[in-house]
Amino acid sequence: MKDTVSDNNPRGAWMGLLAKAPEGRVAALLDGETSRPAFTWLRAPEIGSTMVRARAGATGAPFNLGEMTITRCALTLETGEVGHSYIQGRRKADAEVAALIDALMQTPMANRLRETVLEPLEAEMNAMKAARAAKAAATKVDFFTMTRGED
């Protein structure tokens, strides 16, 4: 499948990172860095479902795979920046923090948040991915054929 996150879409990169983060981890990183600013809800966190579509072999005709539970919300900071989030599962607190970081990334705090929240989160997730890949590689079986020297 083609990766849809590119250098031309930094917001998509941080939103994807926030959406994939383990439960409660983004809140812990943000709260360790700064106090949460005041905001007003445009859409309070709400739980719903969405249809997941897939393609056979990643290139075939699309089909409906099934439904997935999501939590979404939108908020606006007192300075006017708007943050949105969509998080897999029933995680209202994580959706709130992701929307808050989305809004804060549009302020002068963006570089500080990138260094203290997004980069450590990305490093942790890459380490988890590498550990999972190493665990899977340990179970890999290489099949080979031995030839007899009689030929």
Coordinates of N, CA, C and O in Angstrom, one line a residue:
M1 N 0.8 -1.2 0.0 CA 0.0 0.0 0.0 C 0.9 1.2 0.0 O 1.9 1.3 0.6
K2 N 0.4 2.3 -0.7 CA 1.2 3.5 -0.7 C 1.1 4.3 0.6 O 0.0 4.4 1.2
D3 N 2.2 4.8 1.1 CA 2.2 5.6 2.3 C 1.7 7.0 1.9 O 2.2 7.6 1.0
T4 N 0.7 7.4 2.7 CA 0.1 8.7 2.4 C 0.7 9.8 3.1 O 0.3 11.0 2.9
V5 N 1.6 9.6 4.1 CA 2.2 10.6 4.8 C 3.5 11.0 4.1 O 4.3 10.1 3.8
S6 N 3.7 12.3 3.8 CA 4.9 12.7 3.1 C 5.4 14.0 3.8 O 4.8 14.5 4.7
D7 N 6.6 14.4 3.4 CA 7.2 15.6 3.9 C 6.3 16.8 3.5 O 6.4 17.9 4.2
N8 N 5.5 16.7 2.5 CA 4.7 17.8 2.1 C 3.4 17.9 3.0 O 2.7 18.9 2.8
N9 N 3.2 17.0 3.9 CA 2.0 17.0 4.7 C 2.4 16.8 6.2 O 2.2 15.7 6.7
P10 N 3.1 17.7 6.8 CA 3.5 17.5 8.2 C 2.3 17.3 9.2 O 2.4 16.6 10.1
R11 N 1.2 18.0 8.9 CA 0.0 17.8 9.8 C -0.5 16.4 9.8 O -0.8 15.8 10.8
G12 N -0.5 15.8 8.6 CA -0.9 14.4 8.5 C 0.0 13.5 9.2 O -0.4 12.5 9.8
A13 N 1.3 13.8 9.2 CA 2.3 13.0 9.9 C 2.1 13.1 11.4 O 2.1 12.0 12.1
W14 N 1.9 14.2 12.0 CA 1.7 14.3 13.5 C 0.3 13.8 13.9 O 0.2 13.2 14.9
M15 N -0.7 14.0 13.0 CA -2.0 13.4 13.3 C -2.0 11.9 13.3 O -2.6 11.2 14.1
G16 N -1.3 11.3 12.3 CA -1.2 9.9 12.3 C -0.4 9.3 13.5 O -0.8 8.3 14.1
L17 N 0.6 10.0 13.9 CA 1.4 9.6 15.1 C 0.5 9.7 16.3 O 0.5 8.7 17.2
L18 N -0.3 10.7 16.5 CA -1.1 10.9 17.7 C -2.2 9.8 17.7 O -2.6 9.3 18.7
A19 N -2.8 9.5 16.5 CA -3.8 8.5 16.4 C -3.4 7.1 16.7 O -4.1 6.3 17.2
K20 N -2.1 6.8 16.5 CA -1.6 5.5 16.7 C -0.9 5.3 18.0 O -0.5 4.2 18.4
A21 N -0.8 6.3 18.8 CA -0.1 6.3 20.1 C -0.8 5.4 21.1 O -2.1 5.3 21.1
P22 N -0.1 4.7 22.0 CA -0.7 3.9 23.0 C -1.6 4.8 24.0 O -1.4 6.0 24.1
E23 N -2.6 4.1 24.5 CA -3.5 4.8 25.4 C -2.8 5.6 26.5 O -2.0 5.0 27.3
G24 N -3.1 6.8 26.7 CA -2.6 7.6 27.8 C -1.2 8.2 27.6 O -0.7 9.0 28.3
R25 N -0.4 7.7 26.6 CA 1.0 8.1 26.4 C 1.1 9.6 26.0 O 2.0 10.3 26.5
V26 N 0.3 10.0 25.1 CA 0.3 11.4 24.6 C 0.0 12.4 25.7 O 0.7 13.4 25.9
A27 N -1.0 12.0 26.6 CA -1.3 12.9 27.7 C -0.2 13.0 28.7 O 0.1 14.1 29.2
A28 N 0.5 11.9 28.9 CA 1.6 11.9 29.9 C 2.8 12.8 29.3 O 3.4 13.5 30.1
L29 N 3.1 12.7 28.0 CA 4.1 13.5 27.5 C 3.7 15.0 27.5 O 4.6 15.9 27.8
L30 N 2.5 15.3 27.2 CA 2.0 16.7 27.1 C 2.0 17.3 28.5 O 2.5 18.4 28.8
D31 N 1.5 16.6 29.5 CA 1.4 17.1 30.8 C 2.7 17.2 31.5 O 2.9 18.1 32.4
G32 N 3.7 16.4 31.1 CA 5.1 16.6 31.6 C 5.8 17.8 31.0 O 6.8 18.3 31.6
E33 N 5.3 18.3 29.9 CA 5.9 19.4 29.2 C 5.3 20.8 29.6 O 6.0 21.7 29.9
T34 N 4.0 20.9 29.6 CA 3.3 22.1 29.9 C 1.9 21.9 30.4 O 1.4 20.8 30.4
S35 N 1.3 23.0 31.0 CA 0.0 22.9 31.4 C -1.0 23.1 30.2 O -0.6 23.8 29.3
R36 N -2.1 22.5 30.3 CA -3.0 22.5 29.2 C -3.7 23.9 29.1 O -4.2 24.4 30.1
P37 N -3.7 24.5 27.9 CA -4.3 25.8 27.8 C -5.9 25.7 27.8 O -6.4 24.6 27.5
A38 N -6.5 26.8 28.0 CA -8.0 26.8 27.9 C -8.5 26.7 26.5 O -7.8 27.2 25.6
F39 N -9.6 26.0 26.3 CA -10.2 25.9 25.0 C -11.7 25.7 25.1 O -12.2 25.6 26.2
T40 N -12.3 25.8 24.0 CA -13.8 25.6 24.0 C -14.0 24.5 23.0 O -13.3 24.3 21.9
W41 N -15.0 23.7 23.2 CA -15.4 22.6 22.3 C -16.1 23.0 21.1 O -17.1 23.8 21.2
L42 N -15.7 22.6 20.0 CA -16.5 22.7 18.8 C -17.4 21.5 18.6 O -18.5 21.5 18.2
R43 N -16.8 20.4 19.0 CA -17.5 19.1 19.0 C -16.8 18.3 20.2 O -15.7 17.9 20.1
A44 N -17.6 18.1 21.3 CA -17.1 17.3 22.4 C -16.8 15.9 22.0 O -17.3 15.4 21.0
P45 N -15.9 15.2 22.6 CA -15.5 13.8 22.2 C -16.8 13.0 22.2 O -17.6 12.9 23.1
E46 N -16.9 12.3 21.0 CA -18.1 11.4 20.9 C -17.6 10.1 20.2 O -16.7 10.1 19.4
I47 N -18.2 9.0 20.6 CA -17.9 7.7 20.1 C -18.8 7.3 19.0 O -20.0 7.5 19.1
G48 N -18.3 6.8 17.9 CA -19.1 6.3 16.8 C -18.4 5.2 16.1 O -17.5 4.6 16.6
S49 N -18.8 5.0 14.9 CA -18.2 3.9 14.1 C -18.0 4.4 12.6 O -18.7 5.3 12.2
T50 N -17.1 3.8 12.0 CA -16.8 4.1 10.6 C -16.6 2.9 9.8 O -16.2 1.8 10.3
M51 N -16.9 2.9 8.5 CA -16.7 1.7 7.7 C -15.3 1.7 7.2 O -14.7 2.7 6.7
V52 N -14.7 0.5 7.3 CA -13.3 0.3 6.9 C -13.3 -0.3 5.5 O -14.0 -1.4 5.3
R53 N -12.7 0.3 4.5 CA -12.6 -0.3 3.2 C -11.3 -0.8 2.9 O -10.3 -0.4 3.5
A54 N -11.2 -1.8 2.1 CA -9.9 -2.5 1.8 C -9.9 -2.8 0.3 O -10.9 -2.7 -0.4
R55 N -8.8 -3.3 -0.2 CA -8.6 -3.8 -1.6 C -7.9 -5.1 -1.6 O -7.0 -5.3 -0.8
A56 N -8.4 -6.0 -2.4 CA -7.8 -7.3 -2.5 C -6.4 -7.1 -3.1 O -6.3 -6.6 -4.2
G57 N -5.4 -7.6 -2.5 CA -4.0 -7.5 -3.1 C -3.5 -6.0 -3.2 O -2.6 -5.7 -3.9
A58 N -4.2 -5.1 -2.5 CA -3.8 -3.7 -2.4 C -4.1 -3.0 -3.7 O -3.9 -1.8 -3.8
T59 N -4.5 -3.7 -4.8 CA -4.7 -3.0 -6.1 C -6.1 -3.4 -6.7 O -6.5 -2.8 -7.6
G60 N -6.8 -4.3 -6.1 CA -8.1 -4.8 -6.6 C -9.2 -3.8 -6.3 O -9.0 -2.7 -5.8
A61 N -10.4 -4.2 -6.6 CA -11.6 -3.4 -6.4 C -11.8 -3.2 -4.9 O -11.6 -4.1 -4.1
P62 N -12.2 -2.0 -4.5 CA -12.4 -1.8 -3.0 C -13.7 -2.5 -2.6 O -14.6 -2.7 -3.3
F63 N -13.6 -3.0 -1.3 CA -14.8 -3.6 -0.7 C -14.9 -3.2 0.7 O -13.9 -2.7 1.3
N64 N -16.1 -3.3 1.3 CA -16.3 -3.0 2.7 C -15.8 -4.1 3.6 O -16.4 -5.2 3.6
L65 N -14.8 -3.9 4.4 CA -14.2 -4.9 5.3 C -15.0 -5.1 6.5 O -15.2 -6.1 7.0
G66 N -15.5 -3.9 7.1 CA -16.3 -4.0 8.3 C -16.2 -2.6 9.0 O -15.7 -1.7 8.5
E67 N -16.8 -2.6 10.2 CA -16.9 -1.3 10.9 C -15.9 -1.3 12.0 O -15.4 -2.3 12.5
M68 N -15.4 -0.1 12.4 CA -14.4 0.1 13.4 C -14.9 1.3 14.3 O -15.5 2.3 13.8
T69 N -14.8 1.1 15.6 CA -15.1 2.1 16.6 C -14.1 3.3 16.6 O -12.9 3.0 16.6
I70 N -14.6 4.5 16.5 CA -13.7 5.7 16.6 C -14.2 6.7 17.6 O -15.4 6.7 17.9
T71 N -13.3 7.5 18.1 CA -13.7 8.7 18.9 C -13.2 9.9 18.2 O -12.0 9.9 17.8
R72 N -14.0 10.9 18.1 CA -13.6 12.1 17.4 C -14.0 13.3 18.2 O -14.9 13.3 19.1
C73 N -13.3 14.4 18.0 CA -13.6 15.7 18.7 C -12.9 16.8 17.9 O -12.1 16.6 17.1
A74 N -13.4 18.0 18.2 CA -12.8 19.3 17.7 C -12.9 20.3 18.8 O -13.9 20.4 19.5
L75 N -11.8 21.1 18.8 CA -11.8 22.2 19.8 C -11.1 23.4 19.2 O -10.4 23.3 18.2
T76 N -11.3 24.5 19.9 CA -10.6 25.8 19.5 C -10.0 26.4 20.7 O -10.6 26.5 21.8
L77 N -8.7 26.9 20.5 CA -8.0 27.6 21.6 C -8.5 29.0 21.7 O -9.2 29.5 20.8
E78 N -8.2 29.6 22.8 CA -8.7 31.0 23.0 C -8.0 31.9 21.9 O -8.6 33.0 21.6
T79 N -6.9 31.5 21.4 CA -6.2 32.3 20.4 C -6.8 32.1 19.0 O -6.3 32.7 18.0
G80 N -7.7 31.1 18.8 CA -8.4 30.9 17.5 C -7.9 29.7 16.8 O -8.6 29.3 15.8
E81 N -6.9 29.0 17.2 CA -6.4 27.8 16.4 C -7.4 26.6 16.7 O -7.9 26.5 17.8
V82 N -7.7 25.9 15.7 CA -8.7 24.8 15.8 C -7.9 23.4 15.7 O -7.0 23.3 14.8
G83 N -8.3 22.5 16.5 CA -7.7 21.2 16.5 C -8.7 20.1 16.4 O -9.8 20.2 16.9
H84 N -8.4 19.1 15.6 CA -9.3 18.0 15.4 C -8.6 16.7 15.7 O -7.4 16.6 15.7
S85 N -9.4 15.6 16.0 CA -8.8 14.3 16.2 C -9.8 13.2 15.9 O -11.0 13.4 16.1
Y86 N -9.3 12.1 15.4 CA -10.0 10.9 15.2 C -9.1 9.8 15.8 O -8.0 9.6 15.3
I87 N -9.6 9.1 16.8 CA -8.8 8.0 17.4 C -9.5 6.7 17.3 O -10.7 6.7 17.6
Q88 N -8.8 5.7 17.0 CA -9.4 4.3 17.0 C -9.8 3.9 18.4 O -9.1 4.1 19.3
G89 N -11.0 3.4 18.6 CA -11.5 2.9 19.8 C -12.3 3.9 20.6 O -12.7 4.9 20.1
R90 N -12.5 3.5 21.9 CA -13.4 4.3 22.8 C -12.5 5.1 23.7 O -12.4 4.7 24.9
R91 N -11.8 6.1 23.3 CA -10.8 6.8 24.1 C -11.0 8.3 24.1 O -10.3 9.0 23.4
K92 N -12.0 8.8 24.8 CA -12.3 10.2 24.8 C -11.1 11.1 25.3 O -10.9 12.1 24.7
A93 N -10.5 10.7 26.3 CA -9.3 11.5 26.9 C -8.2 11.6 25.8 O -7.6 12.6 25.7
D94 N -7.9 10.5 25.1 CA -6.9 10.5 24.1 C -7.3 11.4 22.9 O -6.4 12.1 22.3
A95 N -8.5 11.4 22.6 CA -9.0 12.2 21.5 C -8.9 13.7 21.8 O -8.5 14.5 21.0
E96 N -9.2 14.0 23.1 CA -9.1 15.4 23.6 C -7.6 15.9 23.5 O -7.4 17.0 23.0
V97 N -6.7 15.1 24.0 CA -5.3 15.5 24.0 C -4.8 15.6 22.5 O -4.0 16.5 22.2
A98 N -5.2 14.7 21.7 CA -4.7 14.7 20.3 C -5.2 16.0 19.6 O -4.5 16.7 18.9
A99 N -6.5 16.4 19.8 CA -7.0 17.6 19.3 C -6.3 18.8 19.8 O -6.0 19.8 19.1
L100 N -6.0 18.8 21.1 CA -5.3 19.9 21.8 C -3.9 20.1 21.2 O -3.5 21.2 20.8
I101 N -3.2 19.0 21.0 CA -1.9 19.1 20.4 C -2.0 19.5 18.9 O -1.2 20.3 18.4
D102 N -3.0 19.1 18.2 CA -3.2 19.5 16.8 C -3.3 21.0 16.8 O -2.7 21.7 16.0
A103 N -4.1 21.6 17.7 CA -4.3 23.0 17.8 C -3.0 23.7 18.2 O -2.6 24.7 17.6
L104 N -2.3 23.2 19.2 CA -1.1 23.8 19.7 C 0.1 23.8 18.6 O 0.9 24.6 18.6
M105 N 0.0 22.8 17.7 CA 1.0 22.7 16.7 C 0.9 23.8 15.6 O 1.8 24.0 14.8
Q106 N -0.2 24.6 15.7 CA -0.4 25.7 14.8 C 0.0 27.0 15.5 O -0.3 28.1 15.0
T107 N 0.6 26.9 16.7 CA 1.0 28.1 17.4 C 2.5 28.1 17.5 O 3.2 27.2 17.0
P108 N 3.1 29.2 18.1 CA 4.6 29.2 18.3 C 5.1 28.1 19.1 O 6.4 27.9 19.1
M109 N 4.3 27.4 19.8 CA 4.8 26.2 20.7 C 5.1 25.0 19.8 O 5.6 24.0 20.4
A110 N 4.9 25.1 18.5 CA 5.0 23.9 17.7 C 6.4 23.2 17.8 O 6.5 22.0 17.9
N111 N 7.5 24.0 17.7 CA 8.8 23.4 17.8 C 9.1 22.7 19.1 O 9.7 21.6 19.1
R112 N 8.7 23.4 20.2 CA 8.9 22.8 21.5 C 8.1 21.5 21.6 O 8.6 20.5 22.2
L113 N 6.8 21.5 21.2 CA 6.0 20.2 21.2 C 6.6 19.1 20.3 O 6.5 18.0 20.7
R114 N 7.1 19.5 19.2 CA 7.7 18.5 18.3 C 8.9 17.8 19.0 O 9.0 16.6 18.9
E115 N 9.7 18.6 19.7 CA 10.9 18.1 20.4 C 10.5 17.3 21.7 O 11.2 16.3 22.0
T116 N 9.5 17.7 22.4 CA 9.2 17.1 23.7 C 8.1 16.1 23.7 O 8.0 15.3 24.6
V117 N 7.2 16.1 22.7 CA 6.1 15.2 22.6 C 6.2 14.3 21.4 O 6.2 13.1 21.5
L118 N 6.2 14.9 20.2 CA 6.1 14.1 19.0 C 7.4 13.2 18.7 O 7.2 12.1 18.4
E119 N 8.5 13.8 18.8 CA 9.8 13.0 18.6 C 10.0 11.9 19.6 O 10.3 10.8 19.1
P120 N 9.8 12.1 20.9 CA 9.9 11.0 21.8 C 8.8 9.9 21.5 O 9.1 8.7 21.6
L121 N 7.6 10.3 21.2 CA 6.6 9.4 20.9 C 6.9 8.6 19.6 O 6.7 7.3 19.6
E122 N 7.4 9.2 18.6 CA 7.8 8.5 17.4 C 9.0 7.5 17.7 O 9.0 6.4 17.2
A123 N 9.9 7.9 18.5 CA 11.0 7.1 18.9 C 10.5 5.8 19.6 O 11.0 4.7 19.4
E124 N 9.6 6.0 20.6 CA 9.0 4.9 21.3 C 8.3 4.0 20.4 O 8.4 2.7 20.5
M125 N 7.5 4.5 19.5 CA 6.7 3.7 18.6 C 7.7 2.9 17.6 O 7.4 1.8 17.3
N126 N 8.7 3.6 17.1 CA 9.7 2.9 16.3 C 10.4 1.7 17.0 O 10.7 0.7 16.5
A127 N 10.7 2.0 18.3 CA 11.3 0.9 19.1 C 10.4 -0.2 19.3 O 10.8 -1.4 19.3
M128 N 9.1 0.0 19.6 CA 8.1 -1.0 19.7 C 8.0 -1.8 18.4 O 7.9 -3.0 18.4
K129 N 8.0 -1.1 17.3 CA 7.9 -1.8 16.0 C 9.1 -2.6 15.7 O 9.0 -3.8 15.2
A130 N 10.3 -2.1 16.1 CA 11.5 -2.9 15.9 C 11.5 -4.2 16.8 O 12.0 -5.2 16.3
A131 N 11.1 -4.0 18.0 CA 11.0 -5.2 18.9 C 10.0 -6.2 18.4 O 10.3 -7.4 18.5
R132 N 8.9 -5.8 17.9 CA 7.9 -6.7 17.3 C 8.5 -7.4 16.1 O 8.3 -8.6 15.9
A133 N 9.2 -6.6 15.2 CA 9.9 -7.2 14.1 C 10.9 -8.2 14.5 O 11.1 -9.3 13.8
A134 N 11.7 -7.9 15.5 CA 12.8 -8.8 16.0 C 12.1 -10.1 16.5 O 12.7 -11.2 16.3
K135 N 11.0 -10.0 17.2 CA 10.4 -11.2 17.8 C 9.8 -12.0 16.6 O 9.9 -13.3 16.7
A136 N 9.3 -11.4 15.6 CA 8.8 -12.2 14.5 C 9.9 -12.8 13.7 O 9.8 -14.0 13.2
A137 N 11.1 -12.1 13.6 CA 12.2 -12.6 12.8 C 12.8 -13.9 13.5 O 13.4 -14.7 12.9
A138 N 12.7 -13.9 14.9 CA 13.2 -15.0 15.6 C 12.5 -16.3 15.3 O 13.0 -17.4 15.5
T139 N 11.3 -16.2 14.8 CA 10.5 -17.4 14.4 C 10.6 -17.8 13.0 O 9.9 -18.7 12.5
K140 N 11.3 -17.0 12.2 CA 11.4 -17.2 10.8 C 12.2 -18.5 10.5 O 13.2 -18.8 11.1
V141 N 11.7 -19.3 9.6 CA 12.3 -20.5 9.2 C 12.8 -20.4 7.7 O 12.0 -20.0 6.9
D142 N 14.0 -20.7 7.5 CA 14.6 -20.6 6.2 C 14.6 -22.1 5.6 O 15.3 -23.0 6.2
F143 N 13.9 -22.3 4.5 CA 13.9 -23.6 3.9 C 14.9 -23.6 2.8 O 15.0 -22.6 2.0
F144 N 15.6 -24.6 2.6 CA 16.6 -24.7 1.6 C 16.6 -26.2 1.1 O 16.3 -27.1 1.9
T145 N 17.1 -26.4 -0.1 CA 17.2 -27.7 -0.6 C 18.7 -28.1 -0.7 O 19.5 -27.4 -1.2
M146 N 18.9 -29.3 -0.2 CA 20.3 -29.8 -0.3 C 20.4 -30.8 -1.5 O 19.5 -31.6 -1.7
T147 N 21.4 -30.7 -2.2 CA 21.6 -31.6 -3.4 C 22.6 -32.7 -3.0 O 23.5 -32.4 -2.2
R148 N 22.4 -33.8 -3.5 CA 23.3 -34.9 -3.3 C 24.5 -34.8 -4.3 O 24.3 -34.4 -5.4
G149 N 25.6 -35.3 -3.9 CA 26.8 -35.2 -4.7 C 26.9 -36.3 -5.8 O 27.9 -36.5 -6.4
E150 N 25.8 -37.1 -6.0 CA 25.8 -38.2 -6.9 C 25.6 -37.8 -8.3 O 25.9 -38.6 -9.2
D151 N 25.2 -36.7 -8.6 CA 24.9 -36.3 -10.0 C 26.1 -35.9 -10.8 O 27.0 -35.4 -10.7

